[in-house]
mmCIF file of C-alpha atoms in Angstrom:
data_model
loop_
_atom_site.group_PDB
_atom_site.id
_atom_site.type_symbol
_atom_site.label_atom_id
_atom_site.label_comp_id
_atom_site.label_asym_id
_atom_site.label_seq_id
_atom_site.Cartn_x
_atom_site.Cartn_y
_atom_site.Cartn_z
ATOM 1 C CA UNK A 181 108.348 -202.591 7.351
ATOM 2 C CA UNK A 182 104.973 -204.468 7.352
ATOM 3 C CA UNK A 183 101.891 -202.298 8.585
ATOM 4 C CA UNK A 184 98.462 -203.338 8.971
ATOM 5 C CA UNK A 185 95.405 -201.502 8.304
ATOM 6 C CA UNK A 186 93.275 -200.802 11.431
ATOM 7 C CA UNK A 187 90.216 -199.153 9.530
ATOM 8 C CA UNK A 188 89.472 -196.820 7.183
ATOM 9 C CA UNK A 189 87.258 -193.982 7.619
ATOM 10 C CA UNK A 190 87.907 -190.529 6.704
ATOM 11 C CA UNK A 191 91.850 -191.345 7.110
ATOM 12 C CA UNK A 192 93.126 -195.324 6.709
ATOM 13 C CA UNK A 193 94.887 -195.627 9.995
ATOM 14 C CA UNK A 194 97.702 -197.869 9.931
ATOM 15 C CA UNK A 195 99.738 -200.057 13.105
ATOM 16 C CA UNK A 196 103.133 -201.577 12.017
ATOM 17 C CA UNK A 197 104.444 -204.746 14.177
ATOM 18 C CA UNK A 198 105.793 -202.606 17.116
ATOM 19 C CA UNK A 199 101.956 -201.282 17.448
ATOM 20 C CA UNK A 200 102.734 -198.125 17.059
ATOM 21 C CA UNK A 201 99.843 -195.778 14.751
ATOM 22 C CA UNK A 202 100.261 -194.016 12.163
ATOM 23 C CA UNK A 203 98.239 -191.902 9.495
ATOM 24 C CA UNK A 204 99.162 -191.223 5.853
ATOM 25 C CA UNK A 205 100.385 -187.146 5.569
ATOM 26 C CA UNK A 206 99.282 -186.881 2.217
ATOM 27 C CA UNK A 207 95.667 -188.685 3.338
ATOM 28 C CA UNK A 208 95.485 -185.733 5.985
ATOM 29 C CA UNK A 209 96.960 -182.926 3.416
ATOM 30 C CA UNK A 210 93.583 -184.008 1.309
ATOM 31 C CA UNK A 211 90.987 -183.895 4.340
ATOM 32 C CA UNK A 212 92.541 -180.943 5.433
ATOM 33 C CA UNK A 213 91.779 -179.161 2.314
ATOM 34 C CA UNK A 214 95.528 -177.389 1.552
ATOM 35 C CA UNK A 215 96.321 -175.597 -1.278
ATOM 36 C CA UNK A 216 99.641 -176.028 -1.090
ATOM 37 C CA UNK A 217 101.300 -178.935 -2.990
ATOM 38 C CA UNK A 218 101.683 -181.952 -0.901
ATOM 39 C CA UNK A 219 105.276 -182.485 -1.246
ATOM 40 C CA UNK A 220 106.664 -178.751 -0.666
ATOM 41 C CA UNK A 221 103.691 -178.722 2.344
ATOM 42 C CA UNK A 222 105.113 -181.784 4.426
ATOM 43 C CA UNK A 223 108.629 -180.610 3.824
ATOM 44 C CA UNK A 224 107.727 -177.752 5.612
ATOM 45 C CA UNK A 225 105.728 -178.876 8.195
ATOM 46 C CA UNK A 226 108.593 -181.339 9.007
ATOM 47 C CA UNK A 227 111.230 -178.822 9.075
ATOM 48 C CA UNK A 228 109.037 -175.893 11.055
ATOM 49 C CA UNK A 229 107.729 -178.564 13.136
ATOM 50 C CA UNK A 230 110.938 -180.312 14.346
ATOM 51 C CA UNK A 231 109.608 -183.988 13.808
ATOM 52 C CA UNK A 232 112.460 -186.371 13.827
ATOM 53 C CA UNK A 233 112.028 -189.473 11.163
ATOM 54 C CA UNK A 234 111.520 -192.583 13.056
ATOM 55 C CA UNK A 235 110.097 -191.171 16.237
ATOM 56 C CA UNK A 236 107.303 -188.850 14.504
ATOM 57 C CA UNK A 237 106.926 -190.161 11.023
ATOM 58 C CA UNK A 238 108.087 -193.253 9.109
ATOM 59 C CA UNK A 239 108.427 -192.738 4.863
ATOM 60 C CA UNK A 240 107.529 -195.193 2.856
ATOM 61 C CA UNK A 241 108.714 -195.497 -1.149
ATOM 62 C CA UNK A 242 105.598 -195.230 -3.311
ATOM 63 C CA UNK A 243 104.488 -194.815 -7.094
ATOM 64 C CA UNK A 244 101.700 -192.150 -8.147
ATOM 65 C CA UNK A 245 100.781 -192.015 -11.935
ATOM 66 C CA UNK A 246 103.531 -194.305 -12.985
ATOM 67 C CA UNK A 247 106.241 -191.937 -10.666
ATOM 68 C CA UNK A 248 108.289 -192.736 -8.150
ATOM 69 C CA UNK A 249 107.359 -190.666 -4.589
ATOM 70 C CA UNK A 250 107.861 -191.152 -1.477
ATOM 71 C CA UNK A 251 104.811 -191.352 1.693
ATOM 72 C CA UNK A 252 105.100 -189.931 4.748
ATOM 73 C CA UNK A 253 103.390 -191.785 7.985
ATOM 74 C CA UNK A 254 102.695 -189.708 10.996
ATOM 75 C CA UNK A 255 102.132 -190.761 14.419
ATOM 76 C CA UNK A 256 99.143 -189.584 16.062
ATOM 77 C CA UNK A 257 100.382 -187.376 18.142
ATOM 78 C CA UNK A 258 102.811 -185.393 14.925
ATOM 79 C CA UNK A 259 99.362 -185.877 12.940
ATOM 80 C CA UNK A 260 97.560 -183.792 15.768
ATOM 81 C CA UNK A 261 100.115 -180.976 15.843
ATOM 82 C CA UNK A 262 100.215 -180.871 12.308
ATOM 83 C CA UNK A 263 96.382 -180.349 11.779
ATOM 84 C CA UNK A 264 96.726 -177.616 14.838
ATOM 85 C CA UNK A 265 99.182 -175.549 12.851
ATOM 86 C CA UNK A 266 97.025 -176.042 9.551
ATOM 87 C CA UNK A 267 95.107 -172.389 9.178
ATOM 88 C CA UNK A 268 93.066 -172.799 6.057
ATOM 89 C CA UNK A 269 90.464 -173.714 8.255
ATOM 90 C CA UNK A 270 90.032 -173.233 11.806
ATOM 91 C CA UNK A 271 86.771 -175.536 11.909
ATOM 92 C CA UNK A 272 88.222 -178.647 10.218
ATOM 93 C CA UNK A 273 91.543 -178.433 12.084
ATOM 94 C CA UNK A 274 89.476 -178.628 15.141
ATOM 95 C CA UNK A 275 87.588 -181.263 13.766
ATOM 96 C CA UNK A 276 90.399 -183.171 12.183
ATOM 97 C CA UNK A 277 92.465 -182.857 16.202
ATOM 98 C CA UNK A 278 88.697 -184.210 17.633
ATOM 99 C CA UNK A 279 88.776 -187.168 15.287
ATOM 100 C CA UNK A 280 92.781 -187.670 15.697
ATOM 101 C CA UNK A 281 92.172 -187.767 19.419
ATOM 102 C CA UNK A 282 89.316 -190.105 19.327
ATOM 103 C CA UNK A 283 91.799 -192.592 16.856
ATOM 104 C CA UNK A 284 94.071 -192.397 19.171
ATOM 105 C CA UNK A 285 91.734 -193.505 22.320
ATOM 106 C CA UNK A 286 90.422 -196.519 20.014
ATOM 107 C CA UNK A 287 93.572 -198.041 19.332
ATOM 108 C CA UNK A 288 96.276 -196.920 21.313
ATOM 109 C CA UNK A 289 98.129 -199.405 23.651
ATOM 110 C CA UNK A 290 98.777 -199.271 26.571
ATOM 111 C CA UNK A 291 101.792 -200.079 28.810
ATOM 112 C CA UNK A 292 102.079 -203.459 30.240
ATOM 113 C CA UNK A 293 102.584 -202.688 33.725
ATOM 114 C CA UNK A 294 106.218 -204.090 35.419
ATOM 115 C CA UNK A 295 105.491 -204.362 39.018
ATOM 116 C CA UNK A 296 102.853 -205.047 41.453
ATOM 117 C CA UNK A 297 102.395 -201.459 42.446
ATOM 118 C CA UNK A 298 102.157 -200.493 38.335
ATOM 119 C CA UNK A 299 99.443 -203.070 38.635
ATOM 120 C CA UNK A 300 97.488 -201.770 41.484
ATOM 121 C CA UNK A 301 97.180 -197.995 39.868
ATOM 122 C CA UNK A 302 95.970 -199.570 36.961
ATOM 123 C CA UNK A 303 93.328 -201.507 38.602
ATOM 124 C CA UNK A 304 92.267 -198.445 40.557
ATOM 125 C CA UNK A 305 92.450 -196.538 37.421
ATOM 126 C CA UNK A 306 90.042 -199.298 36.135
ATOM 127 C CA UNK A 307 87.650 -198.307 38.812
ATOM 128 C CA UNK A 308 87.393 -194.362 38.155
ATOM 129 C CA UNK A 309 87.331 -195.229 34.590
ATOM 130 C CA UNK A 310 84.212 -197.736 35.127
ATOM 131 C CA UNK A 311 82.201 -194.897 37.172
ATOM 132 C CA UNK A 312 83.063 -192.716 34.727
ATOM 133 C CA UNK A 313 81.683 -194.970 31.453
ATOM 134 C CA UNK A 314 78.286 -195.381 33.629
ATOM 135 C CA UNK A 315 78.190 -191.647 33.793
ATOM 136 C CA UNK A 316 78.759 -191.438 30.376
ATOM 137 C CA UNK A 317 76.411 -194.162 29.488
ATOM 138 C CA UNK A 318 73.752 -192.155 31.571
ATOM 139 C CA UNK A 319 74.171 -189.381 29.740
ATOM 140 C CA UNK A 320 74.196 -190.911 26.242
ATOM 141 C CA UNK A 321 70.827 -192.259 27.216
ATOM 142 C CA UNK A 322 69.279 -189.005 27.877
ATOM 143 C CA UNK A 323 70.793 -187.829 24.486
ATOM 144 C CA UNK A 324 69.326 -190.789 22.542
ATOM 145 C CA UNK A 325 65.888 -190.146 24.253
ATOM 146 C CA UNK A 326 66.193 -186.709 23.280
ATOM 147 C CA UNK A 327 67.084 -187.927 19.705
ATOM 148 C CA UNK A 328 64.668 -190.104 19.127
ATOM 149 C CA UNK A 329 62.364 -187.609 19.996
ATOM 150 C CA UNK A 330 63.498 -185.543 17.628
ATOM 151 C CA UNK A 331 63.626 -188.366 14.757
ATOM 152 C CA UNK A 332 59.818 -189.105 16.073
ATOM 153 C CA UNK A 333 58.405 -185.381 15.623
ATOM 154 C CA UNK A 334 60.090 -185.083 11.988
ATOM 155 C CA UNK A 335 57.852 -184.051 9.422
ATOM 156 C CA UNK A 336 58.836 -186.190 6.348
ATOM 157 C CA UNK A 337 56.564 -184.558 4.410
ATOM 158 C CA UNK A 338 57.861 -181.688 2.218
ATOM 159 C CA UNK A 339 60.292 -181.238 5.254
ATOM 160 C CA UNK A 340 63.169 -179.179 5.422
ATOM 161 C CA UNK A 341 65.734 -182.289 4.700
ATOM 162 C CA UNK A 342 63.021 -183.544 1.656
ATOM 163 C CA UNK A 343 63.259 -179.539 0.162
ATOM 164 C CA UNK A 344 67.182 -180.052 0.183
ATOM 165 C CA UNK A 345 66.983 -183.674 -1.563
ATOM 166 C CA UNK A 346 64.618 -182.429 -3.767
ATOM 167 C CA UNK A 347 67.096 -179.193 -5.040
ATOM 168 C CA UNK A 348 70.053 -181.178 -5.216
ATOM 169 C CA UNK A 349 68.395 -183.944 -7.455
ATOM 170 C CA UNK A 350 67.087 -181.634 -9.942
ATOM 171 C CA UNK A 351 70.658 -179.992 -9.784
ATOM 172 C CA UNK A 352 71.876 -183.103 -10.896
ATOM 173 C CA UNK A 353 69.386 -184.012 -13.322
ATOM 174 C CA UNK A 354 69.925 -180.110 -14.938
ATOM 175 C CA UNK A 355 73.894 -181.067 -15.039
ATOM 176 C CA UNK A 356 73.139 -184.506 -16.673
ATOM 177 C CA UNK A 357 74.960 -186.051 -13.725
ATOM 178 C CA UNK A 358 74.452 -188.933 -11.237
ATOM 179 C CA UNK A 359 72.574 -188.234 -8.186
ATOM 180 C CA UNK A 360 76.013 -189.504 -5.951
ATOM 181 C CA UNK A 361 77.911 -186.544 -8.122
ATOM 182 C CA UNK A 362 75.385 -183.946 -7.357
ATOM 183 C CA UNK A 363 75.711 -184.664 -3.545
ATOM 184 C CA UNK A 364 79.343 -184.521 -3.969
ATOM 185 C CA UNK A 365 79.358 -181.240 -5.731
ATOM 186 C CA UNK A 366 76.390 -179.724 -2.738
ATOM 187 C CA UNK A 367 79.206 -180.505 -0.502
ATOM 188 C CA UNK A 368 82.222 -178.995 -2.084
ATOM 189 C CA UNK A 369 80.595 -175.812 -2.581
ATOM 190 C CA UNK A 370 78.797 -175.933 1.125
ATOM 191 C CA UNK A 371 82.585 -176.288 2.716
ATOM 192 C CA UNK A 372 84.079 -173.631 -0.042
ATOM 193 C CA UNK A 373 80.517 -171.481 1.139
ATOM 194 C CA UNK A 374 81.322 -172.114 5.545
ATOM 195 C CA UNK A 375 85.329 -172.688 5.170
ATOM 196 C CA UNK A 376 84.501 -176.100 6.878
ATOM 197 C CA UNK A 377 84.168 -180.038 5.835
ATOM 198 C CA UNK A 378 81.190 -182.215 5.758
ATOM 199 C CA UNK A 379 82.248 -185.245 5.838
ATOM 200 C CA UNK A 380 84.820 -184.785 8.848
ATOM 201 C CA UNK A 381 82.189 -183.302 10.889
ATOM 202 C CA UNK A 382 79.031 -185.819 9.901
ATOM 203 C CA UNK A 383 82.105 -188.613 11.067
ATOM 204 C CA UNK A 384 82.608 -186.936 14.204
ATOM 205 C CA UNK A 385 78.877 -186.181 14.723
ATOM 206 C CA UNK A 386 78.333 -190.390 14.216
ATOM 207 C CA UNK A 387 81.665 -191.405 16.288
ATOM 208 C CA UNK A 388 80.371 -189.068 19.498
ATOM 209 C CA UNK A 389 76.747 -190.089 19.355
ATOM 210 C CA UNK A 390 77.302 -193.317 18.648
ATOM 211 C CA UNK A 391 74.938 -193.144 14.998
ATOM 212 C CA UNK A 392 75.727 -194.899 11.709
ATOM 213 C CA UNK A 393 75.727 -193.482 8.400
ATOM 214 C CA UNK A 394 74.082 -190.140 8.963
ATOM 215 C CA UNK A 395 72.770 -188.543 5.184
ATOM 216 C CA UNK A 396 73.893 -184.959 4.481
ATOM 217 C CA UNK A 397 70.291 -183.959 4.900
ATOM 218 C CA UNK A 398 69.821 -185.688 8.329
ATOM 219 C CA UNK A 399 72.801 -184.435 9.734
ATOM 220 C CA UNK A 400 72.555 -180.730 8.913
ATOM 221 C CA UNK A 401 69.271 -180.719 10.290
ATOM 222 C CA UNK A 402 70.707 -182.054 13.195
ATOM 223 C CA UNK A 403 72.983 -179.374 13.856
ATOM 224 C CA UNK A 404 70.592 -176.669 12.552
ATOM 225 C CA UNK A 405 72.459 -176.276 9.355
ATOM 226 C CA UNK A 406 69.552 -177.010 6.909
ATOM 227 C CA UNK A 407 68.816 -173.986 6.327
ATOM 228 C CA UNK A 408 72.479 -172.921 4.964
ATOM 229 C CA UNK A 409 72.132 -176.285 3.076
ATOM 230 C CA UNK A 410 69.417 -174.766 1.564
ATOM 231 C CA UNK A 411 70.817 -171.831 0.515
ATOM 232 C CA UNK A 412 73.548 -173.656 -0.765
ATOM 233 C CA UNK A 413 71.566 -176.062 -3.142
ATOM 234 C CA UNK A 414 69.480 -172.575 -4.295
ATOM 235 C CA UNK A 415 72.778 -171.053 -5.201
ATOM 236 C CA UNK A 416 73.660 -174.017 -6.916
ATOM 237 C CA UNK A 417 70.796 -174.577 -9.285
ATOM 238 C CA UNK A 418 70.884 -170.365 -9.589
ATOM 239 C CA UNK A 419 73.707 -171.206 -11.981
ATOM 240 C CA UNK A 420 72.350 -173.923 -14.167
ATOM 241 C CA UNK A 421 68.899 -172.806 -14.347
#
């Protein structure tokens, strides 16, 4: 079976020719941060969760490191219920449901409708929906104001976001490592530190404000987080220095 790839972001999300969407498992296992082995982990979640192959998840024959395995492609909806029973984390299964959800709005299809009533509610439907976007739209223009006031009265000058640059930077240089690693290694141990994950929640953060390519540093300040960032990055060069 043929499947096309709709986008990638923090999961590739796939559509095969029926237009039906699907997400990798072992793509979400990895976000998800679970300890468990992937292949004894979907087993189970399979089994416990009563997903039936074909209507909740297509597999797909695969090679990893020369040897043969198998993928496992979940619908949206087996994808959601499957973060919602993951408990490592409460905050990034939450996160991971949010994102899921908002996938699922993007590209999902809708039903042709069959008959000229169908076609009525949906054209009604059409209307509610339209009030409803220029409430919404209202309301994301009051947040943007209120953003860009906030971007405006940001001290760039030895501000909170430039201290946490500045720490992780000489962390790196102190490991004799790339700056890209160092920022990769501030947020392993920041979601080890808060049980949570960064780059989930900076993806949500973007998708519901409509932003694009939010740094670590910007978006922790954001959500008044810089100052655990800080701590973070001070724990971090605690054990090089």
């Amino acid at each position: 079976m043929k499947f096309e790839i709709l986008t990638v972001e923090l999961l590739v999300i796939y559509q095969n020719q029926a237009g039906a969407i699907f997400v990798n498992a072992r793509d979400l296992h990895k976000t998800l941060m679970i300890k468990q082995k992937f292949p004894r982990w979907i087993k189970r979640k399979i089994e416990t969760s009563g997903f039936s192959k074909g209507k909740d998840f297509l597999t797909q024959p695969s090679k990893i490191n020369g040897r043969s395995s198998t993928e496992y492609l979940l619908t949206i909806h087996a994808a959601k219920s499957t973060a919602k029973a993951s408990f490592e984390s409460k905050e990034t299964s939450i996160d991971m449901r949010e994102y899921l959800s908002g996938v699922g709005k993007r590209f999902g299809l809708q039903k042709s409708p069959s008959s000229s009533a169908e076609l009525l509610l949906v054209f009604a439907k059409q209307l509610v929906d339209q009030e409803q976007s220029l409430n919404k739209a209202n309301q994301e223009i009051r947040e943007l104001q209120q953003q860009r006031y906030i971007w405006d009265n940001l001290d760039i000058n030895g501000d909170q976001q430039q201290q946490l640059v500045q720490k992780v930077h000489r962390y790196a240089a102190l490991r004799g490592i790339a700056f890209p690693k160092g920022w990769n290694e501030f947020k392993r141990a920041f979601n080890i530190a808060f049980k949570t994950n960064l780059k989930l929640r900076v993806k949500n953060y973007e998708l519901k404000h409509g932003l694009n390519e939010l740094t670590t540093p910007q978006y922790l300040s954001l959500v008044n987080q810089i100052a655990d960032g800080l701590r973070v990055a001070d724990a971090m060069l605690k054990k090089v220095s």
